[in-house]
Amino acid sequence: MATQYSIKLAISLISSHFGDLVAKVCECLLRKGSLTLADITRFTELPQAQVKNCLLVLIQHNCVQAFSIQIEGGVGAAPKVITQYTAIFDNILHRMRFPKFLTIVSEELDKECEEILEGLFQHGRLTLEQIILRAVSNQNEGNSTVQDAVRESFVRIVSSHYVERCPASEPFLAPPDEEENPTKKRAKSARLAEEIETLEKRAISAAAPLESERFAVITDTGTDVKSGDRSGSRFLDTAIGEKRKHEALEMDRETMATICEKEVLWRANFEAFIRRLRHKACVANVRARMDDGACTVLNAMLEATRNAESRIKTENSVPLSMDAILAEVMKSEGGRSMTVERVRAALGQLGCRSSPRGAEDSHSVDLRNIIEIAQNDEMESIVLKRYGRDAYRIFRLLSKTGRLVETDKISDITFVDKKEAPKILYNLWKDNYLHMEKLTSQGSKQSDFLLWKVNRSSLWKQILDEMCHAALNLSQRLAYEFEQEHEILQLPREKRVGAQGKRFERIRKVKHLPRQWYHCLPQHSLCGLGAKGPATSVDSSGQEAELAYSVL
């Protein structure tokens, strides 16, 4: 959902991470949609070589997807295939959430997995061989034991679906079937706009690897990435014929492991992280509204089916049988004391839907309802802080009702003075928090009635835009403050005394990051970055505090 200030925030992120040239190309794609290289060059008025380098940087860091599409030629000319580029808006905004993603991996896995993810955040895309070499260079050790440990950690993080194979570099989008029935075409054109896939979504879907290959990883332990020595390859002592078969299979496995290690590119799987954060938000909301039992059951169900969800914004959790729910609940410390009756009661609190599945019923949770309740609470809290208690009661009534309500009726139900109610309603309507309709009564004496309701979809879009605006302002203010205090930050330790020492400590606390990955991001760098090579230039001068984006 790209809004005015969310686009500005995305451009600001790209500018702070990669410089103004890359940001200019990214802004062109965000505002104008999918474009060819020639179109981007024409709109940005940059040399084509610079545009190519900017696109390579954005592709390397998963912010742009290239794709081929067939277009009609001129009069009497055959159709031709062109390459277009589209910006991946969500992936750009995810860059501000990197510290949260690192925290998730650190808590669920271990430090080694966190370092692998940190390298992928820093360089965008890496092969397993590059990940191993990076780990070896950081530890100043190159023995096979260290390399095998990195391979094991890599398998763990891929198995958790936090890292995935990179998409195809340039998928081809087939044109629509020209021989399709015209009646079907008319039916399709009558569908709702949100059901029609855009060109950008088609490109991203076409580039995605097959689900069976997306998290497939083959490694060979005991291999030194520098020498290529496979000391870990072993063969069983069997008969000659069986031994030859085993050797052939072993050679095939080694070949596949070599290809997986040296040629397959990997990247962070943002979908898995966003799904994880979404689940945490649902669990936190249930804990605040219900009790620990319902929270434990919901968390167990989401943990058991996390990798089975096909979409991020799924409306219902994956169905589970009662036995599967009980088995997962018993794994947690709080769930070991829960009886079957208590689990059933918790499922009732969560409003679980049961459906026949095989020999027994399965249960799923309405996640959409939990998210809507959380969104309503957020909107109501904003109204309370901005407009006061009376406006909060009015807004809450209209939000719960979900339909048009007349002014006097609103005043009577909320106990708001009849003279104040129209003023409050008008202020909320003026700021696009309410939708208003005017009706004229038919009769001997005509009079106008004003009806009000909450338009949730447009209001939530506006609130998101306001949040992006706040994040953008805060990040720009922090950047300005750091620039003003640049000389103080460069002071040597012995001169940090008195007033200057206090200024240094103040700015250091604001600038401090819980994770030290952020300064490793390539700043203002276009140094020959190819589609497969890692970032080669690092500049720590463009640090920004994650605090600037915590409001999101």
C-alpha positions as CSV (number, residue, x, y, z in Angstrom):
1,M,0.0,0.0,0.0
2,A,2.1,2.9,-1.3
3,T,1.1,6.3,0.0
4,Q,2.5,9.7,-0.5
5,Y,4.8,9.7,2.6
6,S,5.6,6.0,2.4
7,I,7.1,6.6,-1.0
8,K,9.1,9.5,0.4
9,L,10.3,7.4,3.3
10,A,11.3,4.6,0.9
11,I,13.3,7.1,-1.2
12,S,14.9,8.5,2.0
13,L,16.0,4.9,3.0
14,I,17.6,4.2,-0.4
15,S,19.3,7.6,-0.3
16,S,20.8,7.0,3.1
17,H,21.9,3.5,2.3
18,F,23.2,3.9,-1.3
19,G,23.3,7.5,-2.2
20,D,21.4,10.1,-4.2
21,L,21.9,8.6,-7.6
22,V,20.5,5.2,-6.7
23,A,17.6,7.0,-4.9
24,K,16.8,9.0,-8.0
25,V,16.5,5.8,-10.1
26,C,14.4,4.2,-7.4
27,E,12.1,7.2,-7.1
28,C,11.5,7.1,-10.8
29,L,10.4,3.4,-10.6
30,L,8.3,4.0,-7.5
31,R,6.4,6.9,-9.0
32,K,6.1,5.8,-12.6
33,G,5.8,2.0,-12.3
34,S,7.6,-0.5,-14.5
35,L,10.0,1.0,-17.0
36,T,12.7,0.0,-19.5
37,L,16.3,1.1,-19.2
38,A,15.8,3.7,-22.0
39,D,12.8,5.1,-20.2
40,I,14.6,5.3,-16.8
41,T,17.5,7.1,-18.5
42,R,15.2,9.5,-20.2
43,F,13.2,10.4,-17.0
44,T,16.2,10.6,-14.7
45,E,18.4,12.4,-17.2
46,L,21.4,10.4,-16.0
47,P,24.0,8.6,-18.2
48,Q,22.9,5.1,-19.1
49,A,26.1,3.6,-17.5
50,Q,25.1,5.2,-14.2
51,V,21.5,4.0,-14.5
52,K,22.8,0.4,-15.1
53,N,25.0,0.6,-12.0
54,C,22.1,1.9,-9.9
55,L,19.8,-0.8,-11.1
56,L,22.5,-3.4,-10.3
57,V,22.7,-2.1,-6.8
58,L,18.9,-2.2,-6.3
59,I,18.7,-5.7,-7.8
60,Q,21.6,-6.9,-5.6
61,H,19.7,-5.7,-2.5
62,N,16.3,-7.1,-3.6
63,C,14.7,-3.7,-4.2
64,V,14.1,-4.1,-7.9
65,Q,13.0,-7.0,-10.1
66,A,13.8,-7.3,-13.8
67,F,11.4,-9.1,-16.2
68,S,10.9,-9.6,-19.9
69,I,7.6,-9.0,-21.7
70,Q,6.4,-9.2,-25.2
71,I,5.0,-6.1,-26.9
72,E,3.5,-5.5,-30.3
73,G,5.8,-4.2,-33.0
74,G,5.1,-1.5,-35.5
75,V,2.9,-1.8,-38.6
76,G,3.9,-5.1,-40.3
77,A,6.6,-5.8,-37.7
78,A,6.8,-8.9,-35.6
79,P,6.3,-8.6,-31.8
80,K,9.5,-8.0,-29.8
81,V,10.6,-8.8,-26.3
82,I,11.8,-6.0,-24.0
83,T,13.2,-5.9,-20.4
84,Q,11.5,-3.8,-17.8
85,Y,12.3,-3.1,-14.2
86,T,9.9,-2.7,-11.3
87,A,10.6,-1.5,-7.7
88,I,9.6,-3.9,-4.9
89,F,8.2,-1.3,-2.5
90,D,7.7,-3.6,0.5
91,N,11.3,-4.8,0.4
92,I,12.6,-1.2,0.5
93,L,10.6,-0.5,3.7
94,H,11.7,-3.8,5.2
95,R,15.2,-2.4,5.4
96,M,14.2,-0.3,8.4
97,R,13.2,-3.5,10.2
98,F,16.6,-5.3,9.9
99,P,17.4,-4.9,13.6
100,K,14.1,-6.6,14.5
101,F,14.8,-9.4,12.1
102,L,18.3,-9.9,13.6
103,T,16.7,-10.0,17.1
104,I,14.3,-12.8,16.0
105,V,17.1,-15.0,14.6
106,S,19.2,-14.3,17.7
107,E,16.4,-15.3,20.1
108,E,15.2,-18.4,18.1
109,L,18.5,-19.7,16.7
110,D,22.0,-18.7,17.7
111,K,24.8,-16.1,17.2
112,E,26.2,-17.9,14.1
113,C,22.9,-17.8,12.3
114,E,22.6,-14.1,13.2
115,E,26.0,-13.4,11.7
116,I,24.9,-15.2,8.5
117,L,21.8,-13.1,8.3
118,E,23.8,-9.9,9.0
119,G,26.0,-10.7,6.0
120,L,23.0,-11.1,3.8
121,F,21.6,-7.8,5.0
122,Q,24.9,-6.1,4.3
123,H,25.5,-7.6,0.8
124,G,21.9,-8.4,-0.4
125,R,22.7,-11.7,-2.0
126,L,25.5,-14.2,-1.4
127,T,26.4,-17.7,-2.3
128,L,27.1,-20.2,0.5
129,E,30.8,-20.1,-0.5
130,Q,30.8,-16.3,0.0
131,I,29.1,-16.7,3.4
132,I,31.7,-19.2,4.5
133,L,34.6,-17.0,3.3
134,R,33.1,-14.0,5.1
135,A,32.8,-16.1,8.4
136,V,36.3,-17.3,8.0
137,S,37.7,-13.8,7.5
138,N,35.9,-12.5,10.6
139,Q,37.3,-15.3,12.8
140,N,40.8,-15.3,11.2
141,E,40.6,-19.1,11.0
142,G,40.2,-21.2,7.9
143,N,40.1,-24.8,9.1
144,S,37.3,-27.1,7.9
145,T,35.8,-27.3,11.4
146,V,34.9,-23.6,11.3
147,Q,33.5,-24.0,7.8
148,D,31.4,-27.0,8.7
149,A,30.0,-25.1,11.6
150,V,29.0,-22.3,9.2
151,R,27.4,-24.9,6.9
152,E,25.4,-26.3,9.8
153,S,24.2,-22.9,10.9
154,F,23.3,-22.1,7.3
155,V,21.2,-25.3,7.1
156,R,19.4,-24.3,10.3
157,I,18.5,-20.8,9.2
158,V,17.3,-22.1,5.8
159,S,15.2,-24.8,7.5
160,S,13.6,-22.1,9.6
161,H,12.7,-20.4,6.3
162,Y,14.4,-17.1,7.3
163,V,16.7,-17.5,4.2
164,E,15.6,-18.5,0.8
165,R,17.0,-18.9,-2.8
166,C,17.0,-15.8,-4.9
167,P,14.4,-15.4,-7.6
168,A,15.0,-15.7,-11.3
169,S,17.0,-12.8,-12.6
170,E,14.7,-12.0,-15.5
171,P,11.5,-14.1,-15.9
172,F,9.5,-13.9,-19.0
173,L,5.8,-12.9,-18.7
174,A,3.7,-14.6,-21.3
175,P,1.1,-12.4,-23.0
176,P,-2.6,-13.2,-22.3
177,D,-4.2,-15.9,-24.3
178,E,-5.6,-14.3,-27.4
179,E,-7.9,-17.2,-28.1
180,E,-9.7,-16.8,-24.8
181,N,-13.5,-16.7,-25.0
182,P,-14.8,-13.1,-25.3
183,T,-17.5,-13.9,-22.7
184,K,-14.9,-14.9,-20.2
185,K,-12.9,-11.7,-21.0
186,R,-16.0,-9.6,-20.1
187,A,-16.5,-11.6,-16.9
188,K,-12.9,-11.1,-15.9
189,S,-13.1,-7.3,-16.6
190,A,-16.1,-7.1,-14.3
191,R,-14.2,-8.4,-11.3
192,L,-13.1,-6.2,-8.4
193,A,-9.9,-4.2,-9.0
194,E,-8.1,-5.9,-6.1
195,E,-8.6,-9.3,-7.6
196,I,-6.7,-8.4,-10.8
197,E,-3.0,-9.0,-10.7
198,T,-0.8,-6.1,-11.7
199,L,2.1,-6.4,-14.0
200,E,4.5,-6.0,-11.0
201,K,2.9,-8.8,-9.0
202,R,3.0,-11.0,-12.0
203,A,6.7,-10.3,-12.4
204,I,7.5,-11.1,-8.7
205,S,5.4,-14.3,-8.8
206,A,7.0,-15.5,-12.0
207,A,10.5,-14.9,-10.6
208,A,9.9,-16.7,-7.4
209,P,11.5,-20.2,-7.2
210,L,9.4,-23.3,-7.0
211,E,8.2,-24.1,-3.5
212,S,10.1,-27.4,-3.6
213,E,13.4,-25.7,-4.5
214,R,12.9,-22.5,-2.5
215,F,14.5,-23.8,0.7
216,A,16.4,-26.8,-0.7
217,V,20.1,-26.8,0.4
218,I,22.7,-29.5,-0.1
219,T,26.0,-29.2,1.7
220,D,29.1,-31.4,2.0
221,T,30.9,-31.3,5.3
222,G,34.7,-31.4,5.6
223,T,35.2,-29.3,2.5
224,D,37.7,-26.5,2.4
225,V,36.3,-23.7,0.2
226,K,39.9,-22.5,-0.5
227,S,41.5,-25.8,-1.5
228,G,38.5,-27.7,-2.6
229,D,39.6,-30.8,-0.6
230,R,36.7,-33.0,0.4
231,S,38.1,-34.8,3.4
232,G,34.6,-35.5,4.7
233,S,33.6,-37.7,1.7
234,R,33.3,-41.3,2.9
235,F,32.3,-44.5,1.2
236,L,30.9,-47.6,2.8
237,D,32.8,-50.9,2.7
238,T,30.4,-53.0,0.6
239,A,30.6,-55.4,-2.3
240,I,32.2,-54.1,-5.6
241,G,28.9,-53.6,-7.4
242,E,27.2,-51.9,-4.5
243,K,30.3,-49.8,-3.9
244,R,30.3,-48.5,-7.5
245,K,26.6,-47.5,-7.2
246,H,27.4,-45.8,-3.9
247,E,30.4,-44.0,-5.4
248,A,28.2,-42.8,-8.3
249,L,25.5,-41.5,-5.9
250,E,28.2,-39.9,-3.8
251,M,29.7,-38.1,-6.8
252,D,26.3,-36.8,-7.8
253,R,25.7,-35.6,-4.3
254,E,29.1,-33.9,-4.3
255,T,28.4,-32.3,-7.6
256,M,25.1,-31.0,-6.4
257,A,26.6,-29.7,-3.2
258,T,29.3,-27.9,-5.2
259,I,26.7,-26.2,-7.4
260,C,24.6,-25.3,-4.3
261,E,27.6,-23.8,-2.6
262,K,29.3,-21.9,-5.4
263,E,26.5,-20.9,-7.8
264,V,23.2,-20.7,-5.9
265,L,22.4,-17.2,-4.6
266,W,20.6,-16.8,-1.2
267,R,18.8,-13.8,0.4
268,A,16.8,-13.1,3.5
269,N,13.2,-14.2,3.3
270,F,11.3,-11.1,4.4
271,E,7.9,-12.9,4.2
272,A,8.9,-15.3,7.0
273,F,10.0,-12.4,9.3
274,I,6.9,-10.3,8.6
275,R,4.7,-13.4,9.3
276,R,6.6,-14.0,12.5
277,L,6.1,-10.4,13.6
278,R,2.4,-10.6,12.6
279,H,2.0,-13.7,14.8
280,K,3.7,-12.0,17.7
281,A,1.3,-9.0,17.4
282,C,-1.7,-11.4,17.4
283,V,-0.5,-13.2,20.5
284,A,0.2,-9.9,22.3
285,N,-3.3,-8.6,21.4
286,V,-4.9,-11.8,22.7
287,R,-2.8,-11.7,25.9
288,A,-4.0,-8.2,26.6
289,R,-7.7,-8.9,25.9
290,M,-8.1,-12.5,27.2
291,D,-5.9,-14.6,29.5
292,D,-2.7,-16.6,29.4
293,G,-4.5,-19.8,28.5
294,A,-5.9,-18.4,25.2
295,C,-2.5,-16.8,24.5
296,T,-0.7,-20.1,25.0
297,V,-3.0,-22.0,22.7
298,L,-2.9,-19.4,20.0
299,N,0.9,-19.2,20.2
300,A,1.1,-23.0,20.0
301,M,-1.1,-23.2,16.9
302,L,0.8,-20.5,15.1
303,E,4.1,-22.1,15.9
304,A,3.0,-25.5,14.6
305,T,1.7,-24.1,11.3
306,R,4.1,-21.2,10.7
307,N,5.9,-22.7,7.7
308,A,2.6,-24.1,6.3
309,E,1.1,-20.7,5.6
310,S,1.0,-19.8,2.0
311,R,0.4,-16.1,2.3
312,I,1.6,-13.4,4.8
313,K,-1.9,-11.9,5.3
314,T,-3.8,-15.1,5.6
315,E,-7.2,-14.6,7.2
316,N,-7.3,-17.9,9.1
317,S,-4.6,-20.0,10.6
318,V,-3.9,-23.4,9.1
319,P,-6.4,-26.0,10.5
320,L,-5.1,-28.3,13.2
321,S,-6.7,-31.4,14.9
322,M,-7.2,-31.4,18.6
323,D,-4.5,-33.9,19.2
324,A,-2.0,-31.8,17.2
325,I,-3.0,-28.7,19.2
326,L,-2.6,-30.5,22.5
327,A,0.8,-31.9,21.5
328,E,2.0,-28.4,20.6
329,V,0.6,-26.8,23.7
330,M,2.4,-29.4,25.9
331,K,5.7,-28.2,24.5
332,S,5.5,-24.9,26.2
333,E,6.1,-24.4,29.9
334,G,2.7,-22.7,30.5
335,G,0.8,-25.3,28.5
336,R,2.0,-28.4,30.5
337,S,-0.5,-27.7,33.3
338,M,-3.5,-27.2,30.8
339,T,-6.1,-29.9,30.6
340,V,-8.1,-30.9,27.5
341,E,-11.1,-29.0,28.9
342,R,-9.0,-25.8,29.4
343,V,-7.7,-26.0,25.9
344,R,-11.2,-26.4,24.5
345,A,-12.3,-23.4,26.5
346,A,-9.4,-21.4,25.1
347,L,-10.4,-22.4,21.6
348,G,-13.9,-21.1,22.4
349,Q,-12.4,-17.8,23.6
350,L,-10.5,-17.4,20.4
351,G,-13.6,-18.1,18.3
352,C,-12.0,-21.1,16.6
353,R,-13.9,-22.5,13.6
354,S,-14.1,-26.3,13.6
355,S,-14.5,-28.2,10.3
356,P,-14.5,-31.9,9.6
357,R,-11.2,-33.1,8.3
358,G,-10.8,-36.9,8.1
359,A,-11.8,-38.8,11.1
360,E,-11.8,-35.8,13.5
361,D,-12.5,-32.1,13.5
362,S,-9.9,-29.5,12.8
363,H,-9.7,-26.0,14.3
364,S,-8.5,-22.7,12.9
365,V,-8.3,-19.2,14.4
366,D,-9.7,-16.1,12.7
367,L,-6.5,-14.0,12.5
368,R,-8.2,-11.3,10.4
369,N,-10.6,-10.6,13.3
370,I,-7.7,-10.3,15.8
371,I,-5.9,-7.9,13.4
372,E,-9.0,-5.8,12.9
373,I,-9.5,-5.5,16.7
374,A,-5.9,-4.4,17.1
375,Q,-6.3,-1.8,14.3
376,N,-9.5,-0.5,15.8
377,D,-7.8,0.0,19.2
378,E,-5.0,1.9,17.4
379,M,-7.3,4.2,15.6
380,E,-9.4,4.8,18.7
381,S,-6.3,5.7,20.7
382,I,-5.3,8.2,18.1
383,V,-8.7,9.9,18.1
384,L,-8.6,10.0,22.0
385,K,-5.2,11.7,22.0
386,R,-6.0,14.2,19.2
387,Y,-9.6,15.1,19.8
388,G,-10.5,14.2,23.4
389,R,-12.8,11.9,25.3
390,D,-16.1,13.0,23.6
391,A,-14.7,12.5,20.1
392,Y,-13.3,9.1,21.3
393,R,-16.8,7.9,22.4
394,I,-18.4,9.1,19.1
395,F,-15.7,7.5,17.0
396,R,-15.9,4.2,19.0
397,L,-19.7,4.1,18.5
398,L,-19.5,4.6,14.7
399,S,-16.6,2.1,14.5
400,K,-18.6,-0.6,16.4
401,T,-21.8,0.1,14.5
402,G,-20.3,0.0,11.0
403,R,-23.2,1.9,9.4
404,L,-24.5,5.4,8.9
405,V,-25.9,7.0,12.0
406,E,-27.8,10.3,12.3
407,T,-26.3,13.2,14.3
408,D,-28.9,13.5,17.0
409,K,-28.8,9.7,17.6
410,I,-25.1,9.8,18.0
411,S,-25.4,12.6,20.6
412,D,-28.1,10.7,22.5
413,I,-26.1,7.4,22.7
414,T,-22.8,8.9,23.6
415,F,-24.2,11.5,26.0
416,V,-22.4,14.3,24.2
417,D,-24.0,17.7,24.2
418,K,-26.2,18.3,21.1
419,K,-24.4,21.5,20.4
420,E,-20.9,20.0,20.7
421,A,-21.6,16.8,18.8
422,P,-21.9,18.4,15.3
423,K,-18.7,20.3,15.9
424,I,-16.8,17.2,16.9
425,L,-18.3,15.2,13.9
426,Y,-17.3,18.0,11.5
427,N,-13.7,18.1,12.8
428,L,-13.4,14.3,12.4
429,W,-14.9,14.5,8.9
430,K,-12.6,17.4,7.9
431,D,-9.6,15.3,8.9
432,N,-11.0,12.3,6.9
433,Y,-11.7,10.2,10.0
434,L,-15.4,10.0,9.1
435,H,-17.6,9.7,6.0
436,M,-20.6,12.0,5.8
437,E,-23.8,11.8,3.8
438,K,-26.6,14.4,3.6
439,L,-30.3,13.3,3.3
440,T,-33.2,15.6,2.6
441,S,-36.6,14.5,4.1
442,Q,-39.6,14.6,1.8
443,G,-42.7,16.2,3.0
444,S,-44.5,19.5,3.6
445,K,-41.4,20.8,5.5
446,Q,-38.1,19.7,4.0
447,S,-35.1,19.4,6.3
448,D,-31.6,18.0,6.0
449,F,-30.2,15.2,8.0
450,L,-26.5,14.4,8.3
451,L,-25.4,10.7,8.5
452,W,-22.0,9.6,9.6
453,K,-19.9,6.4,9.5
454,V,-16.3,5.3,9.7
455,N,-14.6,4.2,6.4
456,R,-12.1,1.8,7.8
457,S,-10.1,1.1,4.7
458,S,-9.4,4.7,3.7
459,L,-8.9,5.7,7.3
460,W,-6.3,3.0,7.9
461,K,-4.5,4.0,4.7
462,Q,-4.4,7.6,6.0
463,I,-3.0,6.5,9.4
464,L,-0.3,4.5,7.8
465,D,0.6,7.5,5.7
466,E,0.8,9.7,8.8
467,M,3.0,7.1,10.5
468,C,5.4,7.1,7.5
469,H,5.4,10.9,7.6
470,A,6.3,10.9,11.3
471,A,9.1,8.3,10.7
472,L,10.4,10.4,7.8
473,N,10.5,13.6,9.8
474,L,12.2,11.8,12.7
475,S,14.9,10.3,10.5
476,Q,15.6,13.6,8.9
477,R,15.8,15.4,12.2
478,L,18.2,12.7,13.5
479,A,20.4,13.0,10.4
480,Y,20.4,16.8,10.9
481,E,21.4,16.5,14.6
482,F,24.2,14.0,13.8
483,E,25.5,16.4,11.1
484,Q,25.6,19.2,13.6
485,E,27.4,17.1,16.2
486,H,29.9,15.6,13.7
487,E,32.9,17.3,15.2
488,I,31.9,16.2,18.7
489,L,31.6,12.6,17.6
490,Q,35.1,12.7,16.1
491,L,36.7,13.9,19.4
492,P,39.4,11.6,20.8
493,R,38.8,10.0,24.2
494,E,41.1,12.3,26.2
495,K,39.2,15.4,25.0
496,R,35.7,14.2,26.0
497,V,35.6,16.1,29.2
498,G,33.3,18.8,30.7
499,A,30.6,20.2,28.4
500,Q,32.0,18.5,25.4
501,G,31.9,15.1,27.2
502,K,28.3,15.6,28.1
503,R,27.4,16.5,24.5
504,F,29.3,13.4,23.3
505,E,27.4,11.1,25.7
506,R,24.0,12.6,24.7
507,I,24.5,12.2,21.0
508,R,26.1,8.7,21.5
509,K,23.0,7.5,23.4
510,V,20.7,8.7,20.7
511,K,22.9,7.2,18.0
512,H,23.5,3.9,19.7
513,L,22.2,0.9,17.8
514,P,21.4,-2.4,19.7
515,R,22.9,-4.2,16.8
516,Q,26.1,-3.1,15.0
517,W,25.1,-4.2,11.5
518,Y,23.8,-0.8,10.4
519,H,27.2,0.8,9.8
520,C,28.1,-2.1,7.5
521,L,25.5,-1.2,5.0
522,P,27.1,0.1,1.8
523,Q,26.7,3.9,1.8
524,H,26.8,5.9,-1.4
525,S,28.5,2.9,-3.2
526,L,28.3,2.0,-6.8
527,C,31.7,0.3,-7.0
528,G,31.3,-2.2,-9.7
529,L,28.5,-4.1,-7.9
530,G,27.4,-6.9,-10.2
531,A,24.3,-9.1,-10.0
532,K,26.2,-11.9,-8.2
533,G,29.0,-10.2,-6.3
534,P,28.7,-8.8,-2.8
535,A,29.0,-5.2,-1.9
536,T,32.6,-4.2,-2.0
537,S,32.6,-0.7,-0.5
538,V,31.6,0.2,3.0
539,D,31.2,3.7,4.4
540,S,30.0,4.2,8.0
541,S,29.4,7.9,7.7
542,G,25.7,7.5,6.9
543,Q,24.5,5.8,10.1
544,E,21.0,6.4,11.3
545,A,19.3,5.4,14.5
546,E,16.7,2.6,14.3
547,L,14.8,4.7,16.7
548,A,13.7,6.8,13.7
549,Y,11.6,3.9,12.4
550,S,10.4,2.3,15.6
551,V,7.0,4.1,15.2
552,L,6.2,1.7,12.4
